[in-house]
Short mmCIF file of C-alpha atoms in Angstrom, two decimals:
data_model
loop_
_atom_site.label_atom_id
_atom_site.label_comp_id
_atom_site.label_asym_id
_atom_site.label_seq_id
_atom_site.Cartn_x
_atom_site.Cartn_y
_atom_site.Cartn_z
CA UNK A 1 76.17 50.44 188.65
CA UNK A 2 75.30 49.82 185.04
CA UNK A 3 76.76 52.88 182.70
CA UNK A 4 73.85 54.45 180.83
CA UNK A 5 74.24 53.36 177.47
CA UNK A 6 73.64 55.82 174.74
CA UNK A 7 72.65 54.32 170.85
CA UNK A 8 73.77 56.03 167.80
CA UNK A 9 73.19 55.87 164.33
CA UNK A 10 75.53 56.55 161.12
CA UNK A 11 74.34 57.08 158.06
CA UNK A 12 77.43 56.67 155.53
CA UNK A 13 77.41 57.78 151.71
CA UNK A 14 80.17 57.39 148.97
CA UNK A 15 83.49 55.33 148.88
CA UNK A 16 85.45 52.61 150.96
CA UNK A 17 87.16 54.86 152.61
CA UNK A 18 84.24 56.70 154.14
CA UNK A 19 82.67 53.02 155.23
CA UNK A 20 86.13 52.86 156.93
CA UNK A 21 85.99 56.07 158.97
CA UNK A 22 82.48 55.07 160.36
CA UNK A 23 84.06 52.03 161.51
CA UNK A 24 86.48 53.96 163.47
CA UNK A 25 83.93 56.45 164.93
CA UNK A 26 81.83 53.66 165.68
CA UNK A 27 84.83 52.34 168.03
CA UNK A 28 85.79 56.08 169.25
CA UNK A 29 81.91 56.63 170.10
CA UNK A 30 82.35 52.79 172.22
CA UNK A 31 84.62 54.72 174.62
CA UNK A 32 81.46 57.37 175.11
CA UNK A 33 78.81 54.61 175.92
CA UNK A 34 77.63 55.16 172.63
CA UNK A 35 76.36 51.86 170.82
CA UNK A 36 75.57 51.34 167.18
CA UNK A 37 71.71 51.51 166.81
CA UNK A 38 68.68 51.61 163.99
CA UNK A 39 67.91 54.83 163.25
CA UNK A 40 64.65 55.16 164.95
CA UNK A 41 66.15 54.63 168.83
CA UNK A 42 68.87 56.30 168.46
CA UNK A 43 69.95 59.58 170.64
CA UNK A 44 72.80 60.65 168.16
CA UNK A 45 73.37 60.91 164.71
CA UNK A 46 76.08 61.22 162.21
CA UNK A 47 75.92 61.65 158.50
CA UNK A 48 79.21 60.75 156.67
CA UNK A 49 79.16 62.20 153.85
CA UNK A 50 80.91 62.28 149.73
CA UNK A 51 81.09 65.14 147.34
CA UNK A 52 81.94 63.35 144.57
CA UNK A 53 78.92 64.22 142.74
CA UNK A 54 76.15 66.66 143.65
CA UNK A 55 73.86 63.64 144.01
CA UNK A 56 75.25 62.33 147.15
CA UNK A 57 75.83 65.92 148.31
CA UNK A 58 71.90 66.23 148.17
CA UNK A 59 71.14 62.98 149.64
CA UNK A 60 72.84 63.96 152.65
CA UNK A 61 70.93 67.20 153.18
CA UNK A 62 67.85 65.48 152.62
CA UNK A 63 69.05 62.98 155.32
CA UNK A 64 69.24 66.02 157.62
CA UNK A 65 66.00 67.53 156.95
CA UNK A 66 64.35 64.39 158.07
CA UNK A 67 66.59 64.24 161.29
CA UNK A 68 65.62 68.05 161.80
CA UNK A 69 61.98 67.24 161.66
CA UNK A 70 62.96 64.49 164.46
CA UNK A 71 64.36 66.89 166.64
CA UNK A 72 61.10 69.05 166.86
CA UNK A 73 59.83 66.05 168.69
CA UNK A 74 63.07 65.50 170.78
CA UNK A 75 65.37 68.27 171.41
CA UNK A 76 67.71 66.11 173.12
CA UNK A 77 68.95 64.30 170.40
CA UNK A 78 72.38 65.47 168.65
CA UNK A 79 72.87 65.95 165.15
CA UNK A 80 75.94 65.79 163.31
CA UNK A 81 77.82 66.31 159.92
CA UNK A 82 80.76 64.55 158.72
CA UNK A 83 83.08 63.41 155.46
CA UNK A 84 83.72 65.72 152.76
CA UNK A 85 80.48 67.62 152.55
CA UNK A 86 81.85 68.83 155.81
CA UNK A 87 85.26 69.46 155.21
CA UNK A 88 84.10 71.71 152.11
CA UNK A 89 80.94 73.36 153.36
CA UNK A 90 82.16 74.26 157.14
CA UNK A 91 80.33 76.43 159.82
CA UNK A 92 78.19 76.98 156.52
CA UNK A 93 76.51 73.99 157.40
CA UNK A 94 75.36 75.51 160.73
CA UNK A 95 73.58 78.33 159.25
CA UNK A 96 72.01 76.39 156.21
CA UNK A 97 70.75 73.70 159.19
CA UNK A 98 69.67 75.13 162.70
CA UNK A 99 69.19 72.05 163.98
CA UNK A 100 72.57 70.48 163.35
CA UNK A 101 74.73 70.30 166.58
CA UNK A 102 78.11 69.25 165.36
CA UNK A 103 80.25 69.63 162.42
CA UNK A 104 83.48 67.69 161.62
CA UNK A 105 85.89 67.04 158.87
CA UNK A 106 88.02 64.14 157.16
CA UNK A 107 91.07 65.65 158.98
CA UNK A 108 89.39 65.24 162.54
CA UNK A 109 88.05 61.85 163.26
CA UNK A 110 90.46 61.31 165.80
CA UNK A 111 89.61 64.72 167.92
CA UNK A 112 86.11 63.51 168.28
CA UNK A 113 86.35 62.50 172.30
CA UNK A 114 87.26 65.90 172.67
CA UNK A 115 84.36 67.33 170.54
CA UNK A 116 82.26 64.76 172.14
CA UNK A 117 82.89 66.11 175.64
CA UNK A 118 81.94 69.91 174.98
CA UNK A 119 78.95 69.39 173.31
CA UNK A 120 77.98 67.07 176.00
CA UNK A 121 78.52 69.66 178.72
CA UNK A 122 75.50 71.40 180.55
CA UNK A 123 74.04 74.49 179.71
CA UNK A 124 71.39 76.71 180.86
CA UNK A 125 67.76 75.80 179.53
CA UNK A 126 67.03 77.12 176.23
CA UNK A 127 70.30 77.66 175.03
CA UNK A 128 72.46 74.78 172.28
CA UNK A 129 75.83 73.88 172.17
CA UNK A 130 76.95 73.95 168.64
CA UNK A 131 80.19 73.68 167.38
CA UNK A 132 82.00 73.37 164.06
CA UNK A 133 85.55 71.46 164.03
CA UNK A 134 87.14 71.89 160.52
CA UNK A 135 91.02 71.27 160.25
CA UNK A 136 93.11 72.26 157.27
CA UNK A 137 95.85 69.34 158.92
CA UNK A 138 95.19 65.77 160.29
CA UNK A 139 94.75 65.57 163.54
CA UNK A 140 97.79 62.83 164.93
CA UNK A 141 95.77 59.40 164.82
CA UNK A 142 95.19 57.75 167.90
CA UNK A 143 94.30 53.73 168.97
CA UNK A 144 90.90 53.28 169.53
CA UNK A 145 88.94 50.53 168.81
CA UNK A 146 87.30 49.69 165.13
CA UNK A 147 84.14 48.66 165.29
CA UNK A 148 83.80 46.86 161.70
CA UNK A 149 80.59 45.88 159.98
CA UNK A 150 80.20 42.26 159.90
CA UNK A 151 81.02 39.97 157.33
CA UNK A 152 84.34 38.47 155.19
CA UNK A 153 85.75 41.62 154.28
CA UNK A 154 87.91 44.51 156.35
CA UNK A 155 88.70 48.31 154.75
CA UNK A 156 92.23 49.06 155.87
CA UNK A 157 93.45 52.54 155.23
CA UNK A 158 97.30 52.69 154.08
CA UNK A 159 96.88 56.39 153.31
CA UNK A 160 94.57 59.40 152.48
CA UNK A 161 94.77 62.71 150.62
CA UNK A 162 95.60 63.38 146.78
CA UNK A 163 98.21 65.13 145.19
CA UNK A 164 97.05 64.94 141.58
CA UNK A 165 94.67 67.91 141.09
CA UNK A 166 92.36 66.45 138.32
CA UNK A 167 90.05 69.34 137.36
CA UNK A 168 86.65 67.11 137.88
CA UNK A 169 87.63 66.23 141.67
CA UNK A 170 87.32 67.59 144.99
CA UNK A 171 88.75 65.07 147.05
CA UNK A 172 92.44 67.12 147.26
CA UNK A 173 90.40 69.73 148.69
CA UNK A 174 88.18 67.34 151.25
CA UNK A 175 90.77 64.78 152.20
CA UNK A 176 94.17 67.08 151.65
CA UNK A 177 97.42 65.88 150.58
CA UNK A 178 98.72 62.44 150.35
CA UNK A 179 99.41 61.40 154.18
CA UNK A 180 100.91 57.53 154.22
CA UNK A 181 100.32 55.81 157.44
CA UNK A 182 103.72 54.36 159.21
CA UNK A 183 104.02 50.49 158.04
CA UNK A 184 104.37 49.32 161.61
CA UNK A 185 100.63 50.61 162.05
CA UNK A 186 99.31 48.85 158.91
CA UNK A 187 101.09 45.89 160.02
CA UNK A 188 99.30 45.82 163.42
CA UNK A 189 96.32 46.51 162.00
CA UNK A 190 96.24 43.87 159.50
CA UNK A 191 97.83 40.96 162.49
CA UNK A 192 94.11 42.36 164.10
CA UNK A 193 92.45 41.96 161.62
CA UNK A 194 93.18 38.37 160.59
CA UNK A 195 92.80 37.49 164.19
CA UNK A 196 89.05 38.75 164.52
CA UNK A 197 88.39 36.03 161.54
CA UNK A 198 88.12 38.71 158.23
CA UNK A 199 88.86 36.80 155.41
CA UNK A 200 89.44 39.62 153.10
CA UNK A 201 91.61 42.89 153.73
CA UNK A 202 90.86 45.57 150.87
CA UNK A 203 93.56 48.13 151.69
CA UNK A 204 92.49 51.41 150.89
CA UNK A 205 93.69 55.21 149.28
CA UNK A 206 92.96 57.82 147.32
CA UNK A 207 96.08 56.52 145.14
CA UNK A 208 97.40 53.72 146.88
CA UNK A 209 100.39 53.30 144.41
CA UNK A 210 101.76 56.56 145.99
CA UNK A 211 101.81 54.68 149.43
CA UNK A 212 105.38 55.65 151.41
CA UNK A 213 106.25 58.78 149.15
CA UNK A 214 105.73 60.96 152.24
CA UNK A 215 107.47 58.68 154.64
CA UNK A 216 111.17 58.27 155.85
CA UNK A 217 113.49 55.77 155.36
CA UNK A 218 113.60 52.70 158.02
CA UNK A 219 116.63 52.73 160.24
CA UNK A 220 118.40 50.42 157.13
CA UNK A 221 117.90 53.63 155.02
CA UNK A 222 114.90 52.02 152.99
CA UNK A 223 112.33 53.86 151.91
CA UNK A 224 108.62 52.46 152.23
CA UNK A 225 106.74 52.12 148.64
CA UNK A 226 103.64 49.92 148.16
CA UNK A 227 105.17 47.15 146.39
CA UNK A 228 107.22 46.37 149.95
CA UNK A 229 104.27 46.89 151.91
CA UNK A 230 102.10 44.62 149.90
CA UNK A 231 105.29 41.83 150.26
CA UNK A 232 105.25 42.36 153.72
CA UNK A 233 101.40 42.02 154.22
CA UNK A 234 101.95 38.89 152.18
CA UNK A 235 103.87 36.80 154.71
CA UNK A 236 101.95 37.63 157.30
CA UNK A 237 100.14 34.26 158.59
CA UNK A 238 96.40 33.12 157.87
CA UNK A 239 94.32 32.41 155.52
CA UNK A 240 93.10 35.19 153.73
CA UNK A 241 92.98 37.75 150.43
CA UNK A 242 94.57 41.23 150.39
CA UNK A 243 92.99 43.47 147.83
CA UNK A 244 93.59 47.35 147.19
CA UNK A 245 91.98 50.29 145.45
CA UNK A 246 92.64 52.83 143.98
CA UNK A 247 95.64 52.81 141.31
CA UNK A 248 96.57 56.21 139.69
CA UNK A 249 97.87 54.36 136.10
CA UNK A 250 100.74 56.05 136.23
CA UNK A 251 102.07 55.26 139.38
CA UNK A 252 101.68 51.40 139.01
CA UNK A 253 105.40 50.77 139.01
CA UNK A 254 107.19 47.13 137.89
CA UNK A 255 107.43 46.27 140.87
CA UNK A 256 104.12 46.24 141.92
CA UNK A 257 102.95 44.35 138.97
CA UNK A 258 105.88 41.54 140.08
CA UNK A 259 104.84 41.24 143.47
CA UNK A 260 100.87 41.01 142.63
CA UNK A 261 102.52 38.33 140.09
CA UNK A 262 104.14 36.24 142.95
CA UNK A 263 102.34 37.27 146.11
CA UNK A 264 99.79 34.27 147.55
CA UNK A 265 97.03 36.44 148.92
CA UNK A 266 97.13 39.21 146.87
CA UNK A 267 94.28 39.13 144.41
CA UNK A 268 94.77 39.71 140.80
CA UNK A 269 92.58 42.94 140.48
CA UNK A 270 93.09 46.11 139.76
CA UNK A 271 91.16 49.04 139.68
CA UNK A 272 92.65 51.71 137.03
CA UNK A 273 90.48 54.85 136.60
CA UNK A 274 90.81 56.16 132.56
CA UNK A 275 88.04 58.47 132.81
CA UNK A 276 88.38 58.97 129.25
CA UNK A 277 89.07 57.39 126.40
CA UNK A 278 90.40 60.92 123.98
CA UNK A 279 94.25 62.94 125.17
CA UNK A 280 92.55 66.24 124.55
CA UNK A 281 89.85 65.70 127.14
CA UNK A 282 92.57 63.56 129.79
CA UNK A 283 94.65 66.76 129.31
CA UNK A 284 91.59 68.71 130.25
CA UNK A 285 90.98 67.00 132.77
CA UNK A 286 94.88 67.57 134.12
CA UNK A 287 94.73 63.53 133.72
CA UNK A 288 99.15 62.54 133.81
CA UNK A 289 99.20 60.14 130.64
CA UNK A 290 97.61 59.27 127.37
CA UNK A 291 95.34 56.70 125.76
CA UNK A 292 98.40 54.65 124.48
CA UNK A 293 100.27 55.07 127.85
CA UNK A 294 97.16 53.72 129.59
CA UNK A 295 96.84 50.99 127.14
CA UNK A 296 100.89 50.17 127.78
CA UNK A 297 100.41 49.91 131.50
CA UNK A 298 97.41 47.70 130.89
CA UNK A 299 99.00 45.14 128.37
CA UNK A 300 101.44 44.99 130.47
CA UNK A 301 99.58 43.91 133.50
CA UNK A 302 98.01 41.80 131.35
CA UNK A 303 100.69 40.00 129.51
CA UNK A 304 102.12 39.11 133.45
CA UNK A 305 99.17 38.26 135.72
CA UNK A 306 97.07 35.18 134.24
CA UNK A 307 93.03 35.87 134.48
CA UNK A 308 93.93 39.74 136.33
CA UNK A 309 90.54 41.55 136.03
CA UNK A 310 91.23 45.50 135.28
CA UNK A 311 88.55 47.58 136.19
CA UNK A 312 88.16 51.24 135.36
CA UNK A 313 85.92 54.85 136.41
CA UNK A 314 84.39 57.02 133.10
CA UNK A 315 82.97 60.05 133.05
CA UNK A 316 80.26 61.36 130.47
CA UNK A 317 79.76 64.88 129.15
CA UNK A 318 83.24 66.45 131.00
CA UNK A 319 83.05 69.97 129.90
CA UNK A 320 83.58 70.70 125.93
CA UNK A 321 83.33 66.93 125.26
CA UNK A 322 82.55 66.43 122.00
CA UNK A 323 80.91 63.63 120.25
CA UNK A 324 83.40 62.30 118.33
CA UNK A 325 85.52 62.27 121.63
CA UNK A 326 83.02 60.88 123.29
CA UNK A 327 83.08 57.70 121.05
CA UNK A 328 86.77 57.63 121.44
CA UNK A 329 86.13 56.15 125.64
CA UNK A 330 83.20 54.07 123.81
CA UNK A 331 86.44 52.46 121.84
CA UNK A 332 88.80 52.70 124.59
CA UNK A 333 86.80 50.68 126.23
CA UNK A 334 86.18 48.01 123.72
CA UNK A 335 90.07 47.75 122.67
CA UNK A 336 91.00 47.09 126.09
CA UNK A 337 88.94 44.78 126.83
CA UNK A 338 88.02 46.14 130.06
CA UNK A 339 86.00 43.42 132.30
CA UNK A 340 84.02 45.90 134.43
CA UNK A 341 83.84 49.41 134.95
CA UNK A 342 82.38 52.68 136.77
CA UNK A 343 80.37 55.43 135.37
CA UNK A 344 78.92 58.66 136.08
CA UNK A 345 77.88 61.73 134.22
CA UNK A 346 80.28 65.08 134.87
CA UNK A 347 78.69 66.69 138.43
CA UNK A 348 80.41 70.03 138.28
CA UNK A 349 82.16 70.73 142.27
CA UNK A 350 83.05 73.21 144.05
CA UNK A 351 86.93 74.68 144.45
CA UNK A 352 87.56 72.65 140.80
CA UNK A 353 88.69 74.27 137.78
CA UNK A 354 86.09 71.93 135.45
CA UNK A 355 83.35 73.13 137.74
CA UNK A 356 84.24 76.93 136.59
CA UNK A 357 83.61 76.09 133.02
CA UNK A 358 79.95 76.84 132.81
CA UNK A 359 80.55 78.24 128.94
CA UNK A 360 81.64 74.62 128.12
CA UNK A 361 79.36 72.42 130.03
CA UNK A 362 77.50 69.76 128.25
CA UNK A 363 73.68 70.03 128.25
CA UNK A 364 71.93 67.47 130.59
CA UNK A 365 70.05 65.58 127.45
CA UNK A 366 73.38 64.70 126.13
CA UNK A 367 75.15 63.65 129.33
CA UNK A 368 72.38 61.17 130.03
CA UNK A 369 72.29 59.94 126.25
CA UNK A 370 75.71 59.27 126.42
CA UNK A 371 75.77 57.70 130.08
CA UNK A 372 73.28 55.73 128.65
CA UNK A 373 75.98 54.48 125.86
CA UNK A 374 78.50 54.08 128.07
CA UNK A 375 76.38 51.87 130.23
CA UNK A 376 75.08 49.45 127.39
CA UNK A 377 79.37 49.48 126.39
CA UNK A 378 80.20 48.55 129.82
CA UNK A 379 77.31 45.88 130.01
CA UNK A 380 78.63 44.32 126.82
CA UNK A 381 81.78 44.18 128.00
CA UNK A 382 80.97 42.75 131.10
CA UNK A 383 79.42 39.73 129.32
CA UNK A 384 82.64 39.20 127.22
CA UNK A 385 84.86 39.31 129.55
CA UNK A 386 82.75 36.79 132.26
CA UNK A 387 82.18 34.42 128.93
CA UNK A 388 85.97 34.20 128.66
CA UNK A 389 85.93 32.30 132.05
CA UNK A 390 83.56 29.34 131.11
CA UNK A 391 85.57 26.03 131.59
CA UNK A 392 87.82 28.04 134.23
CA UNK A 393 88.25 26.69 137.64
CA UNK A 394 88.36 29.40 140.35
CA UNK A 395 88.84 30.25 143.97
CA UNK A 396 85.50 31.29 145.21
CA UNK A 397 85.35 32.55 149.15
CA UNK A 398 81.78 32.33 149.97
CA UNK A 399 79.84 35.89 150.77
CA UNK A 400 76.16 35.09 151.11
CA UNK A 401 74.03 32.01 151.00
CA UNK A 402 70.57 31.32 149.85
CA UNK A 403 69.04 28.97 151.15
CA UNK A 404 65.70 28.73 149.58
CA UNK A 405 66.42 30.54 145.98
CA UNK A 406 63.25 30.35 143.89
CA UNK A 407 65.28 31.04 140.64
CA UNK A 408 66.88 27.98 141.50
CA UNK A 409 64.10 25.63 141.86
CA UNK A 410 64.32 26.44 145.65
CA UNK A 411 68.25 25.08 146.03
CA UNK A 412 70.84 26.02 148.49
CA UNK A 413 72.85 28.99 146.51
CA UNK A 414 76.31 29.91 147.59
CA UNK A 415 77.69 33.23 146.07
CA UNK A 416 81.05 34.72 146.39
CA UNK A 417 83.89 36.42 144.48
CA UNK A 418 86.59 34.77 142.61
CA UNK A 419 90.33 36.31 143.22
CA UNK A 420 89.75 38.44 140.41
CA UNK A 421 86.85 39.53 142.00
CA UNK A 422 84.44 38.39 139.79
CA UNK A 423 81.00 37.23 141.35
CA UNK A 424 80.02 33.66 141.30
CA UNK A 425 76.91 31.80 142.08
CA UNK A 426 76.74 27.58 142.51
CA UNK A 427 74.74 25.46 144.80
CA UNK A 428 76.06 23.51 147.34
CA UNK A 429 74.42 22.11 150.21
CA UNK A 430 77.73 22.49 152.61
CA UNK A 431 79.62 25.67 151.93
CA UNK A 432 78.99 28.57 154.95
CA UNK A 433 80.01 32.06 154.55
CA UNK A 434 84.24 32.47 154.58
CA UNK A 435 84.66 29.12 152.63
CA UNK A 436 87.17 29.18 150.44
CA UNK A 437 85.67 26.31 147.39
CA UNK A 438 87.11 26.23 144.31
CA UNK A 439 84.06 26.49 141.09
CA UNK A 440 84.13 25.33 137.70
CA UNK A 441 82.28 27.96 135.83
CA UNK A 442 79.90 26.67 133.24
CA UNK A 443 77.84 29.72 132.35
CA UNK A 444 78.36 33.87 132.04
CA UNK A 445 75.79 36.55 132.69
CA UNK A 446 76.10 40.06 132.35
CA UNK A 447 77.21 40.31 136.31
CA UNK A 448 77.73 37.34 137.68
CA UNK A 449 79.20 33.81 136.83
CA UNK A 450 77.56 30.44 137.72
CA UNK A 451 79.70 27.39 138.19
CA UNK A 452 79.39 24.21 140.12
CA UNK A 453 81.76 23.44 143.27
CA UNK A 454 84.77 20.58 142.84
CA UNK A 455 86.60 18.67 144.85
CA UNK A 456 90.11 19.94 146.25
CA UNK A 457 91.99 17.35 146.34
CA UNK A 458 94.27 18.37 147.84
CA UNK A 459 92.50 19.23 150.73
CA UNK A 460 90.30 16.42 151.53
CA UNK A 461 88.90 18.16 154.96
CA UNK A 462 87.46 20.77 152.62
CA UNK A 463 83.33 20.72 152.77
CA UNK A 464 82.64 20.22 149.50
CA UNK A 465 85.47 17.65 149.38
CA UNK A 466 83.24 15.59 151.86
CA UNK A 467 79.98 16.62 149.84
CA UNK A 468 81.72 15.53 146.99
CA UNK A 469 82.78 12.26 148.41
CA UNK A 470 79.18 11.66 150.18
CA UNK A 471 77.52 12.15 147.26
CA UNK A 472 80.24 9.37 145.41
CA UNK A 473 79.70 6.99 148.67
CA UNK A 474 75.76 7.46 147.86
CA UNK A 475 75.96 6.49 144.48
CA UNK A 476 77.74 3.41 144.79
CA UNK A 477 75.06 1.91 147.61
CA UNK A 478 72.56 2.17 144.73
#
């Protein structure tokens, strides 16, 4: 007898690490019958959701209204709210939306077979199960399949939570304290991973440089940090790139730096949130260092990794901000050379000590003038730092192709990120998706490099070895 298979549909908003959690209730939901669906057939669904900023907040309950105006149609299906929206709002959520059926947190992924189960139980006509499942602790993970998106690239959490209390940020209060996952586990995961043919493991964390400070020592009496975890993912067999996100600056120790340095599939990225470029405003902001202490850490990542990309976060208009601070990330930004980096304009939230300084906030005109700045800074910088690479030759594992691009008088375009995860376009008439080619780059946009694919000669199976050499063989019979 064929099960009765139920569709479902997840609507996910803010960081990696949310993308990752749908991917695991995606797999817990395969244990239910439930398969991943569009949104218009499907009998249940989930919003994950991010409080970073009051903009994604709103999206979400906008998301919901439409769902609600669904369910007037069809009362069977089951609505449901998760991510940090969830953690922080609560059984709030229930009153605000009458037709939401289930609300769970960041801490409770893994109870969701139980939640599952009671609100799938039968009840009298007329009446609703609702339920609300909030959890100050996490709930003990448990193996379940991951159902992952499809492409190159697999998120894999190393650990959640933050213990750093920035006044801007919610997340210590929507994913709790820094919880490290056991090596072993990571390990697995990873062995999985490379075996379902990813090509790309971004390990994830609210701080991954804090990886292991929660765990015990091994039975030699070592203690787990990140630098021996990313050695250890290192030798594992394959190949493939390991990248990670999100360094506190701080907590980027030598060692770290040195195995990045020496590691073969560790990419030489990294993403360093400033947030600002003036002390008075990062000690506002309960930030742990200073403008020259972030500008040490970055020389000296710098000075050891050959063509590392550092990427940063800014924020424009934090409370009491004042112009001539203001200008001071403008600089920052210039003087560091930074090659890429995030922006956003302050979104007071709730639970944070910035978000209480209504006296001090910054009035909406001036936020958006000076996101504006930062912006056109960040663009500029962008273009110097992609013109540096012209005449570069770099690893380039293929993402997407085109195969008709008009800008391109109609040519086969291959894009993809370098190691320093810098995008790259070039045409080729052989490369598929999860290619590794190596590009010359001969020109620099704002975004993006373009390049044209050489020979690896040292690997004359490659594809574009063979295009190369086709292309040679064709020439001479002329």
């Amino acid at each position: 007898m064929e099960k009765n298979q139920k569709k479902v549909y997840i609507e996910t908003l803010g960081c990696q690490m949310n993308k990752s959690d749908s991917e695991r209730i995606l797999g817990i939901l395969s244990h239910f019958d439930y398969e991943k669906s569009e949104e218009n057939e499907a009998d249940f669904f989930i919003i994950n959701t991010c409080s970073i900023r009051k903009l994604s907040e709103d999206k979400a309950y906008s998301k919901l209204g439409v769902w609600g105006k669904m369910k007037e149609k069809r009362p069977e299906i089951k609505i449901a709210i998760c991510g940090c929206v969830a953690q922080q709002e609560k059984e709030g959520l229930l009153k605000k939306f009458p037709y939401l059926d289930l609300v769970f947190g960041t801490h409770n992924i893994y109870e969701l077979p139980e939640l599952i189960k009671e609100l799938e139980k039968p009840v009298p006509d007329g009446e609703r199960i609702r339920i609300c499942a909030i959890r100050d602790k996490a709930v003990e993970e448990k193996e379940f399949n991951i159902i992952r998106s499809k492409g190159i690239n697999a998120w894999l959490p190393i650990m959640e939570g933050c213990n750093n209390f920035c006044t801007y940020c919610v997340v210590p209060h929507t994913r709790g304290r820094e919880r490290s996952r056991e090596v072993e586990t990571i390990l697995a995961e990873a062995r999985k991973i490379i075996s379902e043919g990813y090509k790309e493991i971004t390990l994830l964390g609210q701080n991954v440089d804090s990886f292991g400070k929660d765990l015990k020592p091994d039975n030699n009496g070592i203690k787990p940090n990140f630098a021996k975890l990313l050695a250890e993912l290192d030798k594992l067999e394959g190949n493939f790139r390991i990248r990670f996100t999100t360094s506190y600056p701080t907590d980027i120790t030598d060692d770290v730096v040195e195995t990045v340095k020496n590691a073969k599939k560790i990419c030489e990225c990294f993403h360093i949130p400033m947030q600002s470029g003036n002390d008075r405003v990062l000690k506002a902001m309960n930030r742990r260092y200073t403008r020259a202490q972030y500008s040490e850490i970055v020389n000296k990542i710098r000075t050891q990794i050959k063509d590392v990309t550092i990427t940063s976060d800014f924020i424009a208009g934090f409370p009491s901000e004042t112009e001539e601070e203001f200008l001071d990330t403008i600089s920052a930004i210039k003087e560091l050379g930074l090659d890429y980096s995030n922006t956003a304009a302050y979104s007071p939230r709730p639970n944070t000590p910035a978000g209480k300084m209504v006296d001090k906030f910054i009035p909406n005109d001036i936020k958006k003038r000076r996101l504006a700045e930062l912006n056109d800074t960040v663009k500029k910088a962008s273009l110097a730092s992609n013109t540096q690479d012209i005449g570069k030759v770099y690893e380039v594992l293929v993402e997407k192709i085109n195969e008709n691009d008009e800008k391109n008088g109609n040519a086969r375009i291959a894009e993809g990120r370098s190691r320093n995860n810098k995008v790259v376009h070039f045409k080729s008439e052989t490369a598929q998706i999860g290619d590794f080619i190596n590009v010359e780059i001969k020109e620099a946009l704002v975004w993006c490099l373009k390049g044209e694919a050489v020979a690896d000669i040292s690997n004359p199976s490659t594809a574009i070895c063979k295009e190369a050499c086709a292309k040679k063989e064709a020439a001479s019979l002329k």
